[in-house]
Structures are given as structure tokens and as C-alpha cells.
GROMACS .gro file of C-alpha atoms in nm:
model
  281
    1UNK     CA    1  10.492  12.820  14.463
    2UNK     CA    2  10.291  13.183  14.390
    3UNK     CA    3  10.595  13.402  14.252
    4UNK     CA    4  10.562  13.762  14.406
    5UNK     CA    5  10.492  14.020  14.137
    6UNK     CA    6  10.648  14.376  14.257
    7UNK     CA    7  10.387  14.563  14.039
    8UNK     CA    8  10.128  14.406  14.330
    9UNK     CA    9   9.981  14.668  14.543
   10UNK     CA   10   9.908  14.438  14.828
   11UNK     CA   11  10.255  14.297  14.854
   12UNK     CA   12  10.426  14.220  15.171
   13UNK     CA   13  10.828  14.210  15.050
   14UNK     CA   14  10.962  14.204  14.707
   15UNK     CA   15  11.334  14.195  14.617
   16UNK     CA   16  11.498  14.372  14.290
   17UNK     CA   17  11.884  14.381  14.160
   18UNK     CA   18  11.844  14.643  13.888
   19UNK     CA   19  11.649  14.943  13.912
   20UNK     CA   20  11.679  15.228  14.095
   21UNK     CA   21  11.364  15.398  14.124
   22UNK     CA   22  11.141  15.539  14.401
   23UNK     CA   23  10.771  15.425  14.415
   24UNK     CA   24  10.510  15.585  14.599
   25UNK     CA   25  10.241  15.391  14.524
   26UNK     CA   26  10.317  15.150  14.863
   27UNK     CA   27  10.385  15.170  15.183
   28UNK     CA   28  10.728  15.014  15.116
   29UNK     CA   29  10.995  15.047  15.331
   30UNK     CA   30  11.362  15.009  15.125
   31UNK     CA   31  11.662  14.800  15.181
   32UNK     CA   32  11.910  14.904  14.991
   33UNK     CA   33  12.214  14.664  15.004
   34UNK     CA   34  12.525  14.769  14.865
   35UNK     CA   35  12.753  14.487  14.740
   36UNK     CA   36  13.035  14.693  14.624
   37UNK     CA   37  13.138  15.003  14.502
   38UNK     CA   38  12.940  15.314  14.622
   39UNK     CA   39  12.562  15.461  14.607
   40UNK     CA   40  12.464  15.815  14.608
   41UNK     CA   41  12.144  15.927  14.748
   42UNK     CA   42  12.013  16.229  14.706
   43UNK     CA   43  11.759  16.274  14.962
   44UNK     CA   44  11.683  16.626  14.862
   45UNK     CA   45  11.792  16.929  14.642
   46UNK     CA   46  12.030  17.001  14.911
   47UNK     CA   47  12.095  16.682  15.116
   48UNK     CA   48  12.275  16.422  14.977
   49UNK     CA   49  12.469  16.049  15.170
   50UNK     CA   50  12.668  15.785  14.989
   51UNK     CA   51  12.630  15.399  15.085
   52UNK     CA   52  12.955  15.249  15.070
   53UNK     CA   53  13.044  14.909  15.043
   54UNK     CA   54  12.854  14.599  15.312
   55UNK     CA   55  12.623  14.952  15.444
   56UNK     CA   56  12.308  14.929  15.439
   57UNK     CA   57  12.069  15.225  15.365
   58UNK     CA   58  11.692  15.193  15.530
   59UNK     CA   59  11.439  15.427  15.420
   60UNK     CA   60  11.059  15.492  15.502
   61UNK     CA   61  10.826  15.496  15.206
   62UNK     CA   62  10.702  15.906  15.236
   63UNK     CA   63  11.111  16.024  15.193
   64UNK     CA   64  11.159  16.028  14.813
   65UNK     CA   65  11.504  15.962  14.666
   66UNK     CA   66  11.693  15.932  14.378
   67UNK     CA   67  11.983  15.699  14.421
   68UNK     CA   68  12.278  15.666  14.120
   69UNK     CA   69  12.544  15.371  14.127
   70UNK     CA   70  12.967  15.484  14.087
   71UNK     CA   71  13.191  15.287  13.909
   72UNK     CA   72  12.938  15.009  13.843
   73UNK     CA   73  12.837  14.932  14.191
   74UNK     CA   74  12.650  14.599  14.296
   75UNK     CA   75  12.334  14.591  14.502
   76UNK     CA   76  12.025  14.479  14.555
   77UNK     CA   77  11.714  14.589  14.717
   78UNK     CA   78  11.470  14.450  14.961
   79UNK     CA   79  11.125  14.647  15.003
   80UNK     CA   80  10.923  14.521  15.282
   81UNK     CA   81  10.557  14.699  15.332
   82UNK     CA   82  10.530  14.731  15.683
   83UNK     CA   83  10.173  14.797  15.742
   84UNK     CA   84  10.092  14.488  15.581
   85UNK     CA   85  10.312  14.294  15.768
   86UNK     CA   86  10.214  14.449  16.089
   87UNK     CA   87   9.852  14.398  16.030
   88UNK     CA   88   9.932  14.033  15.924
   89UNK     CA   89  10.122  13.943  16.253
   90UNK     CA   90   9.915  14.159  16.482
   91UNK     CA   91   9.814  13.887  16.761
   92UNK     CA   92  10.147  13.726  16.740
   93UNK     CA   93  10.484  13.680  16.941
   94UNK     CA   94  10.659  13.870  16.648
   95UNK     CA   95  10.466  14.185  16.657
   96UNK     CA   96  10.636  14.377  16.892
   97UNK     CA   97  10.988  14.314  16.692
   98UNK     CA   98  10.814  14.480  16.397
   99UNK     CA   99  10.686  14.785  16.591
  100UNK     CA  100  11.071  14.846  16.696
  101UNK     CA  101  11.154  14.782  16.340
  102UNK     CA  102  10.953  15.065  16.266
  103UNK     CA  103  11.068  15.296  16.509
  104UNK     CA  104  11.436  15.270  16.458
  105UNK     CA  105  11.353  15.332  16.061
  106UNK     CA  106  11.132  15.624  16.111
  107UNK     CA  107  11.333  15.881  15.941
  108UNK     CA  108  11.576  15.674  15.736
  109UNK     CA  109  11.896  15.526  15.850
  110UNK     CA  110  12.270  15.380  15.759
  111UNK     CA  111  12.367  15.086  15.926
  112UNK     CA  112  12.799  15.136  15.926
  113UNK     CA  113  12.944  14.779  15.745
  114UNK     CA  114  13.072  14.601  16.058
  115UNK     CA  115  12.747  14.555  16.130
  116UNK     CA  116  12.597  14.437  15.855
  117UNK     CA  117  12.716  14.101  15.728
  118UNK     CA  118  12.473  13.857  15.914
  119UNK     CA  119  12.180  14.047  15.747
  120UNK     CA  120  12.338  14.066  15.399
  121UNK     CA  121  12.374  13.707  15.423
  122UNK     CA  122  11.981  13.678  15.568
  123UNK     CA  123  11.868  13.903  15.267
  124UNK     CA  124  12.025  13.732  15.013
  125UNK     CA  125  11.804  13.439  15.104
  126UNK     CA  126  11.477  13.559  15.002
  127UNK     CA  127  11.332  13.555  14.684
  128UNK     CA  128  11.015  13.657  14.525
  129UNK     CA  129  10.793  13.359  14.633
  130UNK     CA  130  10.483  13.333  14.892
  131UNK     CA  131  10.665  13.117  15.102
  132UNK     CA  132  10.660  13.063  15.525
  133UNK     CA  133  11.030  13.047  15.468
  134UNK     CA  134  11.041  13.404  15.291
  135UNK     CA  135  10.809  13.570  15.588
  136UNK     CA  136  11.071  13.399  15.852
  137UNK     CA  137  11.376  13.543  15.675
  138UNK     CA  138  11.222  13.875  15.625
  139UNK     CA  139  11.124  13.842  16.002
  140UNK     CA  140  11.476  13.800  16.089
  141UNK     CA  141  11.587  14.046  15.837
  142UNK     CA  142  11.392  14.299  16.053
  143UNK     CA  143  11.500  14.126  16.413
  144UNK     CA  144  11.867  14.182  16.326
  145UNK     CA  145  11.822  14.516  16.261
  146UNK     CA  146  11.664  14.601  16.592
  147UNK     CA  147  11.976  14.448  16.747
  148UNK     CA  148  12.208  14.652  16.578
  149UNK     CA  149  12.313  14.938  16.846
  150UNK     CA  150  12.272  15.321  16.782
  151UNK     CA  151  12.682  15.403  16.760
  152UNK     CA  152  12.663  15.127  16.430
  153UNK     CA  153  12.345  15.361  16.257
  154UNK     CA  154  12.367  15.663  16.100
  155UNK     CA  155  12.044  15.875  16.143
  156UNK     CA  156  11.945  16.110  15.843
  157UNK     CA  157  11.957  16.485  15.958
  158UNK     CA  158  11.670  16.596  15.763
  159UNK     CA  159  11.558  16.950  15.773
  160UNK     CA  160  11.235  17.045  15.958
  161UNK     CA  161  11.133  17.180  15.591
  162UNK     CA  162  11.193  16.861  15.408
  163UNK     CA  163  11.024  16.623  15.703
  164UNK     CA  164  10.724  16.829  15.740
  165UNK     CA  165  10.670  16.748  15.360
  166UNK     CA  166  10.710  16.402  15.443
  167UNK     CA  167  10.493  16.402  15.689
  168UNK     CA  168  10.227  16.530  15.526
  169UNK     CA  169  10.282  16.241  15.322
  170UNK     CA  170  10.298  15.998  15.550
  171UNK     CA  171   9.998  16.133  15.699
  172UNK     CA  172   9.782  16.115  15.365
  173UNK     CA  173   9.925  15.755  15.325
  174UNK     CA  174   9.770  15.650  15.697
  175UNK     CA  175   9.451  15.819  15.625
  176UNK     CA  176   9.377  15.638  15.331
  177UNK     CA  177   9.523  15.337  15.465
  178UNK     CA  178   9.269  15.355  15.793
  179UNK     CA  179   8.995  15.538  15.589
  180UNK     CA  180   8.935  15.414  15.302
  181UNK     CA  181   8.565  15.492  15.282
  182UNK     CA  182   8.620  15.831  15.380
  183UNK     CA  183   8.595  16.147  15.139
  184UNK     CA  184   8.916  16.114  14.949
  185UNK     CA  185   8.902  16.443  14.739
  186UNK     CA  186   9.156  16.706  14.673
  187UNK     CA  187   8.866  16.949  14.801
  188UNK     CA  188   8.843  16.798  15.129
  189UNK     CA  189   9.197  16.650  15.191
  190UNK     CA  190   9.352  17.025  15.137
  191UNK     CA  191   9.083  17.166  15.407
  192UNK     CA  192   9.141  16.860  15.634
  193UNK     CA  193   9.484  16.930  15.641
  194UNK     CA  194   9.510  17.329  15.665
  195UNK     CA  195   9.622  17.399  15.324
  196UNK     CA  196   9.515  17.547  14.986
  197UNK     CA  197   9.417  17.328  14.692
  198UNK     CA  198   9.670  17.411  14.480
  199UNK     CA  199   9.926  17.322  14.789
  200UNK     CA  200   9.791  17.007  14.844
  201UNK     CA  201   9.854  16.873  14.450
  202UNK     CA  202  10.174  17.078  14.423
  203UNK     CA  203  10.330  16.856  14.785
  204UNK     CA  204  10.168  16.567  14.652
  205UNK     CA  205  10.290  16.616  14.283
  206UNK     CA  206  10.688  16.667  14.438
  207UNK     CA  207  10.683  16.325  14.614
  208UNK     CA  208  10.480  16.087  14.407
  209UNK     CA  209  10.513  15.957  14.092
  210UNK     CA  210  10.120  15.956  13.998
  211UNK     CA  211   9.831  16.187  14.006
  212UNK     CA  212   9.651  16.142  14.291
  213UNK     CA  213   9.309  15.974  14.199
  214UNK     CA  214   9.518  15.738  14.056
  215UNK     CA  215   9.713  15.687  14.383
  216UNK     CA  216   9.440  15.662  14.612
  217UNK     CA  217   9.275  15.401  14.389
  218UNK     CA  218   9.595  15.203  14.379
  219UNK     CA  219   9.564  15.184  14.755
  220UNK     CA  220   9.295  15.109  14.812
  221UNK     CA  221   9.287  14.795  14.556
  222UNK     CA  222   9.577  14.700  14.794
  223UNK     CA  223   9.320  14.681  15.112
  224UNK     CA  224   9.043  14.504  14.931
  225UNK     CA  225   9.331  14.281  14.827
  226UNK     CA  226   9.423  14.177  15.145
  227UNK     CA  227   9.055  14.220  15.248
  228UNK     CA  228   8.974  13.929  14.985
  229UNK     CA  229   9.217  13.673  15.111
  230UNK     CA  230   9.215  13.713  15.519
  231UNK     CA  231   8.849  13.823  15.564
  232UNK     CA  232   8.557  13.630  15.475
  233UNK     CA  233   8.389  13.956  15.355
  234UNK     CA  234   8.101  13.952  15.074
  235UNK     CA  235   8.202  14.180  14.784
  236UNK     CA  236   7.958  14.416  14.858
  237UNK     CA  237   8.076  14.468  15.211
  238UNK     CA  238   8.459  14.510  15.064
  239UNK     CA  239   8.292  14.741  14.810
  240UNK     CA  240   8.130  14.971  15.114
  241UNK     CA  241   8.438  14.987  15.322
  242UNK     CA  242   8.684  15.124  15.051
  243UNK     CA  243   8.393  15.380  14.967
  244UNK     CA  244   8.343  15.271  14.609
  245UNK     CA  245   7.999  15.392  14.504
  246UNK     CA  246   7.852  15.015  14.424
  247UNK     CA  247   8.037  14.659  14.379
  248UNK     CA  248   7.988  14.667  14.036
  249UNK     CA  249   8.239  15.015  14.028
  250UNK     CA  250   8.465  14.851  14.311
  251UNK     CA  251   8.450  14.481  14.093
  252UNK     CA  252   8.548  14.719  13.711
  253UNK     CA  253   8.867  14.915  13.920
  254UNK     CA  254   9.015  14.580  14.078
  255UNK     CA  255   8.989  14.400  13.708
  256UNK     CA  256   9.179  14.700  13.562
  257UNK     CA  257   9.458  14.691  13.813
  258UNK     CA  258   9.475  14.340  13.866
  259UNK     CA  259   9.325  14.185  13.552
  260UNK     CA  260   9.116  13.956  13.765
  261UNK     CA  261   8.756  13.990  13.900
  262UNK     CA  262   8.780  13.998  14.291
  263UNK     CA  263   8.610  13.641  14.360
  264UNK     CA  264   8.830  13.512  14.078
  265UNK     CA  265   9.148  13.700  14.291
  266UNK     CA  266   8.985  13.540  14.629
  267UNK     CA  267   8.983  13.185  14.540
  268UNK     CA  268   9.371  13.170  14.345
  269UNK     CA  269   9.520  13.378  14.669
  270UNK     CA  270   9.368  13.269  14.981
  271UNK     CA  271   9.480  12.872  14.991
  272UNK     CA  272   9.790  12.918  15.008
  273UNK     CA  273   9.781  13.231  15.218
  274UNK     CA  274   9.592  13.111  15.493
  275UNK     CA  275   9.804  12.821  15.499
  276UNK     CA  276  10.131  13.058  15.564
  277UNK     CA  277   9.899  13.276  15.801
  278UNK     CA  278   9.809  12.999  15.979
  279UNK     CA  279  10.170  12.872  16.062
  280UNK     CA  280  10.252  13.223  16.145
  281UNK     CA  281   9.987  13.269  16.393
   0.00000   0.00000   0.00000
């Protein structure tokens, strides 16, 4: 069984029991599941929540945060990338549970303890392997949630200053994600979206933990990624989508990040993918 790496940038769900952190290099939605004790989250210089014990906290990937354990506090986190399994059950009877999913999470939520104990029992379930039984847990995982009603959830109250920043995050994210071949520089980006240059690295620079050439590569070694396993695209094609300027530049970035060539990647990933895909479908 293929063990999920979290370092992947084409990941669908990866679970963790130890570190803390906040990565913007995915579209990662977090599950933060609080065993015992307390977590505080601090959302923003000025906004802060704690997660007690059996809560759940749900957060979209734009909305950085910095969360610190009291008193030695047990958790464990679930991050599920959305868009990747959106795209990967588009066409199926499970894709409109996914699109709620993503609408109750929107602007990051706490779901209250007396609601939580069939999906801490769910979550504790999956582990870090490619497996149809993983994608059904993390399926129901995400159904449970949409069941939950809105008196049990806790809604951030986010200032109109911070979620405009996230926004604009969010928004960079999609464009990349649904442009790939597109011009990606700071030059353009800043124009495209109505702001000076020195705006558009200083957002960027407050909510992500990478400069952003680095960034946009990493995403886009996630699409070809996925590309390589559920398409039957040549190289070359793969190459002209995500804007690379020849395969040969496209095959030297996806051997740095992955340490693979991309055929190499395409023939270890896509058996056992399909076979999963297929049972989804």
C-alpha cells in the first residue's frame, strides 16, 4: 500500500499528531481535533478562539494561523485538499456532499463537542495510505460535518480587513489553480488585481510561508501531478498547459520537487490510482 507523504503537493488528505504549523503551499483545508486539554488560535494580531476539549476547529487554506497547545494538550490533525478531491469525484453521487462541505467551511468554523464524537471516531480511522477505504472515511468525515446543524458551529467573525486579505489569497490560489499557463508574474498579478507591486509581495509575504516563484511552481507541480496519473496527456502537452517554456524545463522542475522524472512519476502512481478512481466513480 503507497504511504501518503505530506510534503506531496498533489495530495488529497494527510493526517499529522505533532506539529503545529500553517502551510500555504496547498489548498488544504485543516481539521484540527482536539483530544484534550485546550488549543489557542490566533487567527490574527487581534483575533484570537480556543478549541476546547472533543471541538473541532475547520479552517480554509487562505486564513493563516498560529495555533499553541495548554497544559500539554492532545490532538491531531486531518488536512484534506478540497480541490483535488472535488475535481477527483466530479461526475459522481458524492460531489454535491463535497460542494456543501465547502460552503459550510468557507470562513472557518468550531463545531461545539456534543457534536463531534461520531467524526472523532471516523477521523481517527484514516491513516496516511492510498487506500479506497481512506477516500470513504474522509468522504464521511466530510458528510458528517454537513449534518451537523448551525446552533452546534461556531462561525469565525473575521474582520472585513483581515478577509479581504484572504481573499486575495484565495483568489491568487484559484487563478493559478485554473490558469496555470497564464502569465504568473508579480508584474502582471499586481495589475490584474488593482494593486501596486510592492502590495502584492508584501500581502503575499504576510500569509505564506515562501516567496512566490517558489509557490507558484509548487502548484503547479501539484496539477501536472495529478495531470500525470488521471490524464493520458503526452509530456509535452502537460508541459504547455502549466506554461513551462519547453518539457525539458517542465521535466528539470518536477525532478527537483519530486526527485522523479514525470514518466518515471506516471507509471509508479497511476495503477493503483486508477484502480481507487475507478471504484469511486
Amino acid at each position: 500500500m503507497a504511504m501518503i507523504n505530506c510534503d506531496d503537493t498533489e495530495v488529497f488528505f494527510f493526517k499529522k499528531g505533532c506539529v503545529l504549523e500553517h502551510d500555504t503551499g496547498q489548498s488544504n483545508v485543516e481539521l484540527l481535533f482536539c483530544l484534550s486539554g485546550e488549543i489557542t488560535i490566533n487567527i490574527s494580531d487581534t483575533q484570537f478562539l480556543t478549541v476546547r476539549e472533543k471541538e473541532l476547529f475547520i479552517i480554509p487554506s487562505y486564513i493563516k494561523h498560529l495555533a499553541t497547545t495548554v497544559n500539554g494538550a492532545e490532538f491531531f490533525i486531518l488536512n484534506i485538499n478540497v480541490k483535488r478531491i472535488y475535481r477527483m469525484f466530479s461526475g459522481s453521487p458524492y460531489l454535491s456532499h463535497i460542494e456543501q462541505f465547502m460552503g459550510i467551511i468557507n470562513q472557518g468554523v468550531v463545531i461545539q463537542r456534543n457534536r463531534t464524537d461520531n467524526i472523532f471516531t471516523l477521523a481517527s480511522l484514516i491513516t496516511n495510505e492510498y487506500s479506497l477505504v481512506n477516500f470513504s472515511n474522509v468522504i464521511e468525515v466530510i458528510d458528517k460535518i454537513n449534518q451537523v446543524k448551525d446552533d452546534d458551529i461556531y462561525v469565525l467573525n473575521l474582520s472585513e480587513a483581515v478577509l479581504k486579505e484572504y481573499r486575495f489569497i484565495s483568489s491568487i490560489d484559484s487563478y493559478i489553480e485554473e490558469n496555470p499557463c497564464m502569465d504568473s508574474r508579480i508584474e502582471h498579478l499586481s495589475k490584474m488585481f488593482n494593486m501596486s507591486r510592492s502590495t502584492f509581495i508584501r500581502l503575499f509575504s504576510k500569509h505564506s510561508n515562501m516567496p512566490f516563484h517558489q509557490w507558484v511552481i509548487r502548484k503547479k507541480i501539484g496539477i501536472a501531478c495529478y495531470n500525470l496519473i488521471y490524464t493520458n496527456d503526452p509530456i509535452q502537452n502537460i508541459s504547455d498547459y502549466l506554461g513551462f517554456s519547453s518539457s525539458s524545463h517542465f521535466s528539470r522542475e518536477f525532478y527537483k520537487y519530486k526527485h522523479i522524472a514525470p514518466l518515471a512519476y506516471r507509471k509508479s502512481s497511476r495503477t493503483e490510482a486508477e484502480d481507487i478512481y475507478k471504484k469511486i466513480a
